[in-house]
Amino acid sequence: MTRLTDDDVKNISNTLEDVNQMLVRTAGMTTKQMACDAVSIVPESIDLDDYYVGVVPITSGMGVITRFSESVADICRALDMDAFVTSTYDVTGLAEALSKDPDIVFLADDYEFIAYNTRARKYSNNSFCTASGYVAVLNGAAKGLIGKTVLVVGAGRVGSRAAGLLLARGAKVGITDIDTAKAHAVAKENPGVKVIEDVGEAISSNDLILNASPAHIDSKYIREGAIISSPGVPHTFDGEAYAKATIIHDPLDIGVAVMAVQSASFSCPDKRKCRR
Ligand code: 2YJ
């Protein structure tokens, strides 16, 4: 699984408003509206400033990513939540967080990244929330997906979830992966999803793309006017790709904002009003 680097996250806290503006420009929605849309929450029905969030840095595996926890806390603060990062790590950090009685605790190792709602005793998962955020963004940028064809590039944890979410939004879904067995497994789990074996051919014949792959996409395959909603990291689109297509990407904000809103919704005081 792709792991963020110190470099990927170093500027996140300073560019949250840029991401917000980019989402307004490309998808017609603010970060909060995107996050609510991704998990079917009515934005006015949830008071995000009522939530207290703790973020615990985790040292296991490849260790702490510089500014990862601080960036997660800043993404929550930009949504009006109150957030803190623990001064200690791992189990000690979790105990420190819980001693402050937070509503939500974020923590990530090299395999899982979750937001645990301590009131509802339920957690949000980053792969699902990243997929649903980028599907919401694509839906906004394309002004709806009903009856439109969307190509999912990459049949990993985010791409496989995105395929199901796109079907649920009424899109016709194709999926491609250099490992065709993975693409076939997603198609089997999501009847209606079509496997396209040739990745280059698939990209050059689609206007709407959800790119959940770490592989580089050569700009020669990209169609003029395409919309590419792209959670995949590393993000390696070049200037020519950006000149041809609308490309929507940020390394952390979209997925974390959806996690924050979904996790908050688990303990929304009036769940019936909260859900769309
Ligand atoms: O606390 C820290 O600073 C680190 N332990 C954070 C590790 C972040 N984890 C990843 O980037 C993994 N790839 C897992 C992300 C979940 C995939 N959607």
PDB file of C-alpha atoms and ligand atoms in Angstrom:
ATOM      1  CA  MET A   1       0.000   0.000   0.000  1.00  0.00           C
ATOM      2  CA  THR A   2       1.203   3.482  -0.796  1.00  0.00           C
ATOM      3  CA  ARG A   3       2.422   5.398   2.216  1.00  0.00           C
ATOM      4  CA  LEU A   4       2.451   9.183   2.370  1.00  0.00           C
ATOM      5  CA  THR A   5       5.881  10.797   2.715  1.00  0.00           C
ATOM      6  CA  ASP A   6       7.010  13.738   4.854  1.00  0.00           C
ATOM      7  CA  ASP A   7       7.158  15.707   1.602  1.00  0.00           C
ATOM      8  CA  ASP A   8       3.551  14.834   0.669  1.00  0.00           C
ATOM      9  CA  VAL A   9       2.220  16.273   3.930  1.00  0.00           C
ATOM     10  CA  LYS A  10       4.582  19.139   4.708  1.00  0.00           C
ATOM     11  CA  ASN A  11       2.361  21.865   3.194  1.00  0.00           C
ATOM     12  CA  ILE A  12      -1.092  20.506   3.969  1.00  0.00           C
ATOM     13  CA  SER A  13      -1.826  22.817   6.904  1.00  0.00           C
ATOM     14  CA  ASN A  14      -0.932  25.901   4.807  1.00  0.00           C
ATOM     15  CA  THR A  15      -2.962  24.896   1.765  1.00  0.00           C
ATOM     16  CA  LEU A  16      -6.341  23.863   3.226  1.00  0.00           C
ATOM     17  CA  GLU A  17      -8.040  26.994   1.897  1.00  0.00           C
ATOM     18  CA  ASP A  18      -6.447  26.383  -1.534  1.00  0.00           C
ATOM     19  CA  VAL A  19      -7.953  22.864  -1.564  1.00  0.00           C
ATOM     20  CA  ASN A  20     -11.311  24.315  -0.502  1.00  0.00           C
ATOM     21  CA  GLN A  21     -11.177  26.849  -3.363  1.00  0.00           C
ATOM     22  CA  MET A  22     -10.037  24.171  -5.833  1.00  0.00           C
ATOM     23  CA  LEU A  23     -13.058  22.041  -4.881  1.00  0.00           C
ATOM     24  CA  VAL A  24     -15.407  25.010  -5.279  1.00  0.00           C
ATOM     25  CA  ARG A  25     -13.891  25.780  -8.692  1.00  0.00           C
ATOM     26  CA  THR A  26     -13.780  22.248 -10.077  1.00  0.00           C
ATOM     27  CA  ALA A  27     -16.636  20.447  -8.323  1.00  0.00           C
ATOM     28  CA  GLY A  28     -18.874  23.319  -7.170  1.00  0.00           C
ATOM     29  CA  MET A  29     -18.655  22.383  -3.487  1.00  0.00           C
ATOM     30  CA  THR A  30     -16.684  23.366  -0.407  1.00  0.00           C
ATOM     31  CA  THR A  31     -14.666  20.771   1.506  1.00  0.00           C
ATOM     32  CA  LYS A  32     -17.469  20.472   4.075  1.00  0.00           C
ATOM     33  CA  GLN A  33     -20.172  20.166   1.386  1.00  0.00           C
ATOM     34  CA  MET A  34     -18.061  17.506  -0.381  1.00  0.00           C
ATOM     35  CA  ALA A  35     -17.605  15.535   2.855  1.00  0.00           C
ATOM     36  CA  CYS A  36     -21.310  15.694   3.677  1.00  0.00           C
ATOM     37  CA  ASP A  37     -22.291  14.710   0.129  1.00  0.00           C
ATOM     38  CA  ALA A  38     -19.854  11.769   0.230  1.00  0.00           C
ATOM     39  CA  VAL A  39     -21.622  10.202   3.217  1.00  0.00           C
ATOM     40  CA  SER A  40     -25.168  11.495   2.545  1.00  0.00           C
ATOM     41  CA  ILE A  41     -25.349  14.011   5.386  1.00  0.00           C
ATOM     42  CA  VAL A  42     -27.320  17.262   5.235  1.00  0.00           C
ATOM     43  CA  PRO A  43     -24.629  19.923   5.968  1.00  0.00           C
ATOM     44  CA  GLU A  44     -26.950  22.150   8.041  1.00  0.00           C
ATOM     45  CA  SER A  45     -27.990  19.235  10.242  1.00  0.00           C
ATOM     46  CA  ILE A  46     -24.603  18.633  11.844  1.00  0.00           C
ATOM     47  CA  ASP A  47     -22.790  21.058  14.163  1.00  0.00           C
ATOM     48  CA  LEU A  48     -19.176  20.095  13.604  1.00  0.00           C
ATOM     49  CA  ASP A  49     -18.060  22.651  16.218  1.00  0.00           C
ATOM     50  CA  ASP A  50     -19.635  20.391  18.882  1.00  0.00           C
ATOM     51  CA  TYR A  51     -16.981  17.715  18.265  1.00  0.00           C
ATOM     52  CA  TYR A  52     -13.692  17.294  20.106  1.00  0.00           C
ATOM     53  CA  VAL A  53     -11.058  15.355  18.176  1.00  0.00           C
ATOM     54  CA  GLY A  54      -7.814  13.728  19.330  1.00  0.00           C
ATOM     55  CA  VAL A  55      -5.077  12.585  16.937  1.00  0.00           C
ATOM     56  CA  VAL A  56      -2.530  10.000  18.134  1.00  0.00           C
ATOM     57  CA  PRO A  57       0.815   9.653  16.302  1.00  0.00           C
ATOM     58  CA  ILE A  58       1.711   5.976  15.754  1.00  0.00           C
ATOM     59  CA  THR A  59       5.338   4.799  15.574  1.00  0.00           C
ATOM     60  CA  SER A  60       4.821   1.172  14.480  1.00  0.00           C
ATOM     61  CA  GLY A  61       6.072  -0.091  11.105  1.00  0.00           C
ATOM     62  CA  MET A  62       7.752   2.728   9.191  1.00  0.00           C
ATOM     63  CA  GLY A  63       7.113   5.196  12.009  1.00  0.00           C
ATOM     64  CA  VAL A  64       5.732   8.683  12.370  1.00  0.00           C
ATOM     65  CA  ILE A  65       5.307  10.849   9.259  1.00  0.00           C
ATOM     66  CA  THR A  66       6.405  14.396  10.065  1.00  0.00           C
ATOM     67  CA  ARG A  67       3.328  16.662  10.396  1.00  0.00           C
ATOM     68  CA  PHE A  68       0.864  13.850   9.560  1.00  0.00           C
ATOM     69  CA  SER A  69      -1.027  14.095  12.872  1.00  0.00           C
ATOM     70  CA  GLU A  70      -0.810  17.908  12.911  1.00  0.00           C
ATOM     71  CA  SER A  71      -2.239  17.979   9.359  1.00  0.00           C
ATOM     72  CA  VAL A  72      -5.136  15.697  10.355  1.00  0.00           C
ATOM     73  CA  ALA A  73      -5.874  17.986  13.325  1.00  0.00           C
ATOM     74  CA  ASP A  74      -5.740  21.082  11.076  1.00  0.00           C
ATOM     75  CA  ILE A  75      -8.133  19.476   8.554  1.00  0.00           C
ATOM     76  CA  CYS A  76     -10.592  18.892  11.445  1.00  0.00           C
ATOM     77  CA  ARG A  77     -10.100  22.476  12.703  1.00  0.00           C
ATOM     78  CA  ALA A  78     -10.846  23.815   9.198  1.00  0.00           C
ATOM     79  CA  LEU A  79     -14.203  21.990   9.506  1.00  0.00           C
ATOM     80  CA  ASP A  80     -14.774  23.917  12.800  1.00  0.00           C
ATOM     81  CA  MET A  81     -14.018  20.945  15.044  1.00  0.00           C
ATOM     82  CA  ASP A  82     -11.820  21.386  18.121  1.00  0.00           C
ATOM     83  CA  ALA A  83      -8.741  19.182  17.737  1.00  0.00           C
ATOM     84  CA  PHE A  84      -5.527  18.259  19.553  1.00  0.00           C
ATOM     85  CA  VAL A  85      -2.515  16.034  18.852  1.00  0.00           C
ATOM     86  CA  THR A  86      -1.249  13.961  21.774  1.00  0.00           C
ATOM     87  CA  SER A  87       2.292  14.630  22.973  1.00  0.00           C
ATOM     88  CA  THR A  88       2.876  10.875  23.400  1.00  0.00           C
ATOM     89  CA  TYR A  89       2.620   8.010  20.876  1.00  0.00           C
ATOM     90  CA  ASP A  90       0.955   4.628  20.416  1.00  0.00           C
ATOM     91  CA  VAL A  91      -0.874   3.073  23.407  1.00  0.00           C
ATOM     92  CA  THR A  92       0.409   5.803  25.722  1.00  0.00           C
ATOM     93  CA  GLY A  93      -0.847   8.368  23.198  1.00  0.00           C
ATOM     94  CA  LEU A  94      -4.261   6.678  23.019  1.00  0.00           C
ATOM     95  CA  ALA A  95      -4.504   6.762  26.835  1.00  0.00           C
ATOM     96  CA  GLU A  96      -3.524  10.459  26.758  1.00  0.00           C
ATOM     97  CA  ALA A  97      -6.203  11.144  24.132  1.00  0.00           C
ATOM     98  CA  LEU A  98      -8.916   9.224  26.020  1.00  0.00           C
ATOM     99  CA  SER A  99      -8.096  11.063  29.270  1.00  0.00           C
ATOM    100  CA  LYS A 100      -9.341  14.226  27.505  1.00  0.00           C
ATOM    101  CA  ASP A 101     -12.701  12.580  26.682  1.00  0.00           C
ATOM    102  CA  PRO A 102     -12.722  13.277  22.908  1.00  0.00           C
ATOM    103  CA  ASP A 103     -15.681  12.443  20.646  1.00  0.00           C
ATOM    104  CA  ILE A 104     -13.386  11.130  17.887  1.00  0.00           C
ATOM    105  CA  VAL A 105      -9.846   9.678  17.878  1.00  0.00           C
ATOM    106  CA  PHE A 106      -7.813   9.494  14.643  1.00  0.00           C
ATOM    107  CA  LEU A 107      -4.900   7.064  14.360  1.00  0.00           C
ATOM    108  CA  ALA A 108      -2.976   5.476  11.490  1.00  0.00           C
ATOM    109  CA  ASP A 109      -0.340   2.808  11.045  1.00  0.00           C
ATOM    110  CA  ASP A 110       1.025   1.580   7.703  1.00  0.00           C
ATOM    111  CA  TYR A 111      -2.108  -0.501   6.927  1.00  0.00           C
ATOM    112  CA  GLU A 112      -5.111   1.164   8.536  1.00  0.00           C
ATOM    113  CA  PHE A 113      -6.164   4.722   9.128  1.00  0.00           C
ATOM    114  CA  ILE A 114      -9.291   5.118  11.239  1.00  0.00           C
ATOM    115  CA  ALA A 115     -11.400   7.726  13.035  1.00  0.00           C
ATOM    116  CA  TYR A 116     -13.013   6.110  16.088  1.00  0.00           C
ATOM    117  CA  ASN A 117     -16.165   7.722  17.473  1.00  0.00           C
ATOM    118  CA  THR A 118     -15.973   7.068  21.238  1.00  0.00           C
ATOM    119  CA  ARG A 119     -19.708   7.823  21.830  1.00  0.00           C
ATOM    120  CA  ALA A 120     -21.067   5.542  19.106  1.00  0.00           C
ATOM    121  CA  ARG A 121     -18.213   3.008  19.374  1.00  0.00           C
ATOM    122  CA  LYS A 122     -17.916   2.903  15.574  1.00  0.00           C
ATOM    123  CA  TYR A 123     -15.043   3.831  13.289  1.00  0.00           C
ATOM    124  CA  SER A 124     -14.585   5.358   9.863  1.00  0.00           C
ATOM    125  CA  ASN A 125     -12.018   3.909   7.529  1.00  0.00           C
ATOM    126  CA  ASN A 126      -9.766   6.024   5.301  1.00  0.00           C
ATOM    127  CA  SER A 127     -10.002   3.827   2.174  1.00  0.00           C
ATOM    128  CA  PHE A 128     -13.808   3.976   2.082  1.00  0.00           C
ATOM    129  CA  CYS A 129     -13.903   7.690   2.932  1.00  0.00           C
ATOM    130  CA  THR A 130     -11.253   8.538   0.328  1.00  0.00           C
ATOM    131  CA  ALA A 131     -13.213   6.612  -2.305  1.00  0.00           C
ATOM    132  CA  SER A 132     -16.501   8.275  -1.391  1.00  0.00           C
ATOM    133  CA  GLY A 133     -14.913  11.755  -1.265  1.00  0.00           C
ATOM    134  CA  TYR A 134     -13.387  11.418  -4.728  1.00  0.00           C
ATOM    135  CA  VAL A 135     -16.633   9.954  -6.107  1.00  0.00           C
ATOM    136  CA  ALA A 136     -18.531  12.969  -4.674  1.00  0.00           C
ATOM    137  CA  VAL A 137     -15.979  15.301  -6.289  1.00  0.00           C
ATOM    138  CA  LEU A 138     -16.312  13.561  -9.667  1.00  0.00           C
ATOM    139  CA  ASN A 139     -20.089  13.685  -9.384  1.00  0.00           C
ATOM    140  CA  GLY A 140     -19.908  17.444  -8.707  1.00  0.00           C
ATOM    141  CA  ALA A 141     -17.384  18.146 -11.468  1.00  0.00           C
ATOM    142  CA  ALA A 142     -19.354  16.095 -14.040  1.00  0.00           C
ATOM    143  CA  LYS A 143     -22.663  17.655 -12.877  1.00  0.00           C
ATOM    144  CA  GLY A 144     -24.073  14.236 -12.071  1.00  0.00           C
ATOM    145  CA  LEU A 145     -23.099  10.706 -13.064  1.00  0.00           C
ATOM    146  CA  ILE A 146     -26.417   9.033 -13.871  1.00  0.00           C
ATOM    147  CA  GLY A 147     -26.049   7.094 -17.128  1.00  0.00           C
ATOM    148  CA  LYS A 148     -22.464   8.350 -17.664  1.00  0.00           C
ATOM    149  CA  THR A 149     -19.494   6.040 -18.108  1.00  0.00           C
ATOM    150  CA  VAL A 150     -16.693   6.272 -15.533  1.00  0.00           C
ATOM    151  CA  LEU A 151     -13.384   4.427 -15.729  1.00  0.00           C
ATOM    152  CA  VAL A 152     -11.794   3.377 -12.431  1.00  0.00           C
ATOM    153  CA  VAL A 153      -8.025   2.967 -12.736  1.00  0.00           C
ATOM    154  CA  GLY A 154      -6.674   0.715 -10.002  1.00  0.00           C
ATOM    155  CA  ALA A 155      -8.557  -2.111  -8.284  1.00  0.00           C
ATOM    156  CA  GLY A 156      -7.014  -1.748  -4.820  1.00  0.00           C
ATOM    157  CA  ARG A 157      -8.682  -0.720  -1.573  1.00  0.00           C
ATOM    158  CA  VAL A 158      -9.816   2.706  -2.809  1.00  0.00           C
ATOM    159  CA  GLY A 159     -10.608   1.742  -6.430  1.00  0.00           C
ATOM    160  CA  SER A 160     -12.684  -1.289  -5.466  1.00  0.00           C
ATOM    161  CA  ARG A 161     -14.825   0.789  -3.103  1.00  0.00           C
ATOM    162  CA  ALA A 162     -15.101   3.603  -5.657  1.00  0.00           C
ATOM    163  CA  ALA A 163     -16.496   1.142  -8.243  1.00  0.00           C
ATOM    164  CA  GLY A 164     -19.412   0.221  -5.935  1.00  0.00           C
ATOM    165  CA  LEU A 165     -20.051   3.859  -4.979  1.00  0.00           C
ATOM    166  CA  LEU A 166     -20.083   4.943  -8.642  1.00  0.00           C
ATOM    167  CA  LEU A 167     -22.607   2.219  -9.476  1.00  0.00           C
ATOM    168  CA  ALA A 168     -24.754   3.442  -6.581  1.00  0.00           C
ATOM    169  CA  ARG A 169     -24.670   6.948  -8.133  1.00  0.00           C
ATOM    170  CA  GLY A 170     -26.040   5.529 -11.391  1.00  0.00           C
ATOM    171  CA  ALA A 171     -22.815   5.506 -13.427  1.00  0.00           C
ATOM    172  CA  LYS A 172     -21.778   2.816 -15.890  1.00  0.00           C
ATOM    173  CA  VAL A 173     -18.457   1.614 -14.497  1.00  0.00           C
ATOM    174  CA  GLY A 174     -15.379   0.186 -16.188  1.00  0.00           C
ATOM    175  CA  ILE A 175     -12.328  -0.893 -14.218  1.00  0.00           C
ATOM    176  CA  THR A 176      -8.739  -1.446 -15.264  1.00  0.00           C
ATOM    177  CA  ASP A 177      -5.657  -2.585 -13.366  1.00  0.00           C
ATOM    178  CA  ILE A 178      -2.250  -3.846 -14.489  1.00  0.00           C
ATOM    179  CA  ASP A 179      -3.144  -6.872 -12.350  1.00  0.00           C
ATOM    180  CA  THR A 180      -6.248  -7.964 -14.316  1.00  0.00           C
ATOM    181  CA  ALA A 181      -7.158 -10.596 -11.688  1.00  0.00           C
ATOM    182  CA  LYS A 182      -7.769  -7.769  -9.204  1.00  0.00           C
ATOM    183  CA  ALA A 183     -10.017  -5.950 -11.684  1.00  0.00           C
ATOM    184  CA  HIS A 184     -11.977  -9.184 -12.302  1.00  0.00           C
ATOM    185  CA  ALA A 185     -12.422  -9.673  -8.539  1.00  0.00           C
ATOM    186  CA  VAL A 186     -13.953  -6.170  -8.242  1.00  0.00           C
ATOM    187  CA  ALA A 187     -16.252  -6.862 -11.221  1.00  0.00           C
ATOM    188  CA  LYS A 188     -17.392 -10.117  -9.618  1.00  0.00           C
ATOM    189  CA  GLU A 189     -18.272  -8.339  -6.385  1.00  0.00           C
ATOM    190  CA  ASN A 190     -20.024  -5.482  -8.192  1.00  0.00           C
ATOM    191  CA  PRO A 191     -22.238  -6.889 -10.944  1.00  0.00           C
ATOM    192  CA  GLY A 192     -22.381  -4.457 -13.853  1.00  0.00           C
ATOM    193  CA  VAL A 193     -18.746  -3.350 -13.572  1.00  0.00           C
ATOM    194  CA  LYS A 194     -16.868  -4.080 -16.808  1.00  0.00           C
ATOM    195  CA  VAL A 195     -13.192  -5.059 -16.878  1.00  0.00           C
ATOM    196  CA  ILE A 196     -11.027  -3.305 -19.471  1.00  0.00           C
ATOM    197  CA  GLU A 197      -7.718  -5.074 -19.953  1.00  0.00           C
ATOM    198  CA  ASP A 198      -5.655  -2.468 -21.833  1.00  0.00           C
ATOM    199  CA  VAL A 199      -4.988   0.404 -19.410  1.00  0.00           C
ATOM    200  CA  GLY A 200      -3.792   2.912 -22.069  1.00  0.00           C
ATOM    201  CA  GLU A 201      -6.733   2.152 -24.366  1.00  0.00           C
ATOM    202  CA  ALA A 202      -9.122   2.436 -21.397  1.00  0.00           C
ATOM    203  CA  ILE A 203      -7.822   5.885 -20.427  1.00  0.00           C
ATOM    204  CA  SER A 204      -7.831   7.239 -23.968  1.00  0.00           C
ATOM    205  CA  SER A 205     -11.463   6.264 -24.518  1.00  0.00           C
ATOM    206  CA  ASN A 206     -12.959   7.784 -21.327  1.00  0.00           C
ATOM    207  CA  ASP A 207     -13.836  11.357 -20.334  1.00  0.00           C
ATOM    208  CA  LEU A 208     -14.545  10.597 -16.673  1.00  0.00           C
ATOM    209  CA  ILE A 209     -11.820   8.860 -14.684  1.00  0.00           C
ATOM    210  CA  LEU A 210     -11.401   7.907 -11.045  1.00  0.00           C
ATOM    211  CA  ASN A 211      -7.675   7.270 -10.723  1.00  0.00           C
ATOM    212  CA  ALA A 212      -6.946   5.191  -7.625  1.00  0.00           C
ATOM    213  CA  SER A 213      -3.640   3.811  -8.864  1.00  0.00           C
ATOM    214  CA  PRO A 214      -0.078   4.707  -7.843  1.00  0.00           C
ATOM    215  CA  ALA A 215       1.089   4.136 -11.445  1.00  0.00           C
ATOM    216  CA  HIS A 216       2.041   7.105 -13.648  1.00  0.00           C
ATOM    217  CA  ILE A 217      -0.471   7.976 -16.383  1.00  0.00           C
ATOM    218  CA  ASP A 218       1.211   9.337 -19.517  1.00  0.00           C
ATOM    219  CA  SER A 219      -0.489  12.524 -20.729  1.00  0.00           C
ATOM    220  CA  LYS A 220      -0.593  11.111 -24.291  1.00  0.00           C
ATOM    221  CA  TYR A 221      -3.452   8.816 -23.201  1.00  0.00           C
ATOM    222  CA  ILE A 222      -5.522  11.603 -21.606  1.00  0.00           C
ATOM    223  CA  ARG A 223      -8.444  13.012 -23.580  1.00  0.00           C
ATOM    224  CA  GLU A 224      -8.881  16.747 -24.046  1.00  0.00           C
ATOM    225  CA  GLY A 225     -11.561  17.921 -21.566  1.00  0.00           C
ATOM    226  CA  ALA A 226     -11.408  14.792 -19.408  1.00  0.00           C
ATOM    227  CA  ILE A 227     -12.194  15.015 -15.695  1.00  0.00           C
ATOM    228  CA  ILE A 228      -9.842  12.987 -13.499  1.00  0.00           C
ATOM    229  CA  SER A 229     -10.671  12.604  -9.816  1.00  0.00           C
ATOM    230  CA  SER A 230      -7.404  11.279  -8.514  1.00  0.00           C
ATOM    231  CA  PRO A 231      -6.777   9.971  -4.990  1.00  0.00           C
ATOM    232  CA  GLY A 232      -3.799   7.932  -6.253  1.00  0.00           C
ATOM    233  CA  VAL A 233      -0.393   8.660  -4.705  1.00  0.00           C
ATOM    234  CA  PRO A 234       2.268   9.416  -5.770  1.00  0.00           C
ATOM    235  CA  HIS A 235       0.554  12.102  -7.832  1.00  0.00           C
ATOM    236  CA  THR A 236       2.617  12.344 -11.021  1.00  0.00           C
ATOM    237  CA  PHE A 237       0.475  14.119 -13.630  1.00  0.00           C
ATOM    238  CA  ASP A 238       2.570  16.576 -15.651  1.00  0.00           C
ATOM    239  CA  GLY A 239       1.800  20.055 -17.045  1.00  0.00           C
ATOM    240  CA  GLU A 240       0.497  18.622 -20.314  1.00  0.00           C
ATOM    241  CA  ALA A 241      -1.985  16.409 -18.432  1.00  0.00           C
ATOM    242  CA  TYR A 242      -3.203  19.454 -16.447  1.00  0.00           C
ATOM    243  CA  ALA A 243      -3.519  21.468 -19.704  1.00  0.00           C
ATOM    244  CA  LYS A 244      -5.724  18.753 -21.234  1.00  0.00           C
ATOM    245  CA  ALA A 245      -7.873  17.700 -18.298  1.00  0.00           C
ATOM    246  CA  THR A 246      -9.445  18.862 -15.046  1.00  0.00           C
ATOM    247  CA  ILE A 247      -7.445  16.924 -12.465  1.00  0.00           C
ATOM    248  CA  ILE A 248      -8.590  16.890  -8.847  1.00  0.00           C
ATOM    249  CA  HIS A 249      -6.163  15.727  -6.179  1.00  0.00           C
ATOM    250  CA  ASP A 250      -4.901  16.442  -2.709  1.00  0.00           C
ATOM    251  CA  PRO A 251      -2.848  14.048  -0.582  1.00  0.00           C
ATOM    252  CA  LEU A 252      -4.943  13.991   2.629  1.00  0.00           C
ATOM    253  CA  ASP A 253      -7.660  16.627   2.991  1.00  0.00           C
ATOM    254  CA  ILE A 254     -10.486  15.017   0.983  1.00  0.00           C
ATOM    255  CA  GLY A 255     -10.275  11.595   2.685  1.00  0.00           C
ATOM    256  CA  VAL A 256      -9.768  12.974   6.201  1.00  0.00           C
ATOM    257  CA  ALA A 257     -12.619  15.512   5.866  1.00  0.00           C
ATOM    258  CA  VAL A 258     -14.971  12.668   4.888  1.00  0.00           C
ATOM    259  CA  MET A 259     -13.707  10.548   7.816  1.00  0.00           C
ATOM    260  CA  ALA A 260     -14.330  13.457  10.207  1.00  0.00           C
ATOM    261  CA  VAL A 261     -17.873  14.078   8.960  1.00  0.00           C
ATOM    262  CA  GLN A 262     -18.821  10.387   8.774  1.00  0.00           C
ATOM    263  CA  SER A 263     -17.431   9.714  12.224  1.00  0.00           C
ATOM    264  CA  ALA A 264     -19.242  12.776  13.634  1.00  0.00           C
ATOM    265  CA  SER A 265     -22.500  11.600  12.031  1.00  0.00           C
ATOM    266  CA  PHE A 266     -22.295   8.330  14.016  1.00  0.00           C
ATOM    267  CA  SER A 267     -23.164  10.317  17.159  1.00  0.00           C
ATOM    268  CA  CYS A 268     -25.213  13.106  15.568  1.00  0.00           C
ATOM    269  CA  PRO A 269     -27.879  14.006  18.199  1.00  0.00           C
ATOM    270  CA  ASP A 270     -30.774  13.525  15.778  1.00  0.00           C
ATOM    271  CA  LYS A 271     -29.787  10.805  13.311  1.00  0.00           C
ATOM    272  CA  ARG A 272     -33.078  10.960  11.404  1.00  0.00           C
ATOM    273  CA  LYS A 273     -32.610  14.666  10.610  1.00  0.00           C
ATOM    274  CA  CYS A 274     -28.945  14.156   9.876  1.00  0.00           C
ATOM    275  CA  ARG A 275     -29.251  11.548   7.072  1.00  0.00           C
ATOM    276  CA  ARG A 276     -30.336  12.627   3.627  1.00  0.00           C
TER     277      ARG A 276
HETATM  278  O1  2YJ B   1       1.218   8.403  12.873  1.00  0.00           O
HETATM  279  C1  2YJ B   1       1.912   8.539  11.873  1.00  0.00           C
HETATM  280  O2  2YJ B   1       2.528   9.616  11.622  1.00  0.00           O
HETATM  281  C2  2YJ B   1       2.056   7.386  10.912  1.00  0.00           C
HETATM  282  N1  2YJ B   1       1.961   6.133  11.585  1.00  0.00           N
HETATM  283  C3  2YJ B   1       0.999   7.578   9.828  1.00  0.00           C
HETATM  284  C4  2YJ B   1       0.932   6.478   8.797  1.00  0.00           C
HETATM  285  C5  2YJ B   1      -0.050   6.833   7.708  1.00  0.00           C
HETATM  286  N2  2YJ B   1      -0.467   5.629   7.013  1.00  0.00           N
HETATM  287  C6  2YJ B   1      -0.475   5.524   5.695  1.00  0.00           C
HETATM  288  O3  2YJ B   1      -0.140   6.442   4.961  1.00  0.00           O
HETATM  289  C7  2YJ B   1      -0.914   4.187   5.179  1.00  0.00           C
HETATM  290  N3  2YJ B   1      -0.710   4.099   3.773  1.00  0.00           N
HETATM  291  C8  2YJ B   1      -2.338   3.840   5.547  1.00  0.00           C
HETATM  292  C9  2YJ B   1      -3.357   4.764   4.908  1.00  0.00           C
HETATM  293  C10 2YJ B   1      -4.671   4.066   4.717  1.00  0.00           C
HETATM  294  C11 2YJ B   1      -4.983   3.913   3.258  1.00  0.00           C
HETATM  295  N4  2YJ B   1      -6.190   4.458   2.809  1.00  0.00           N
END
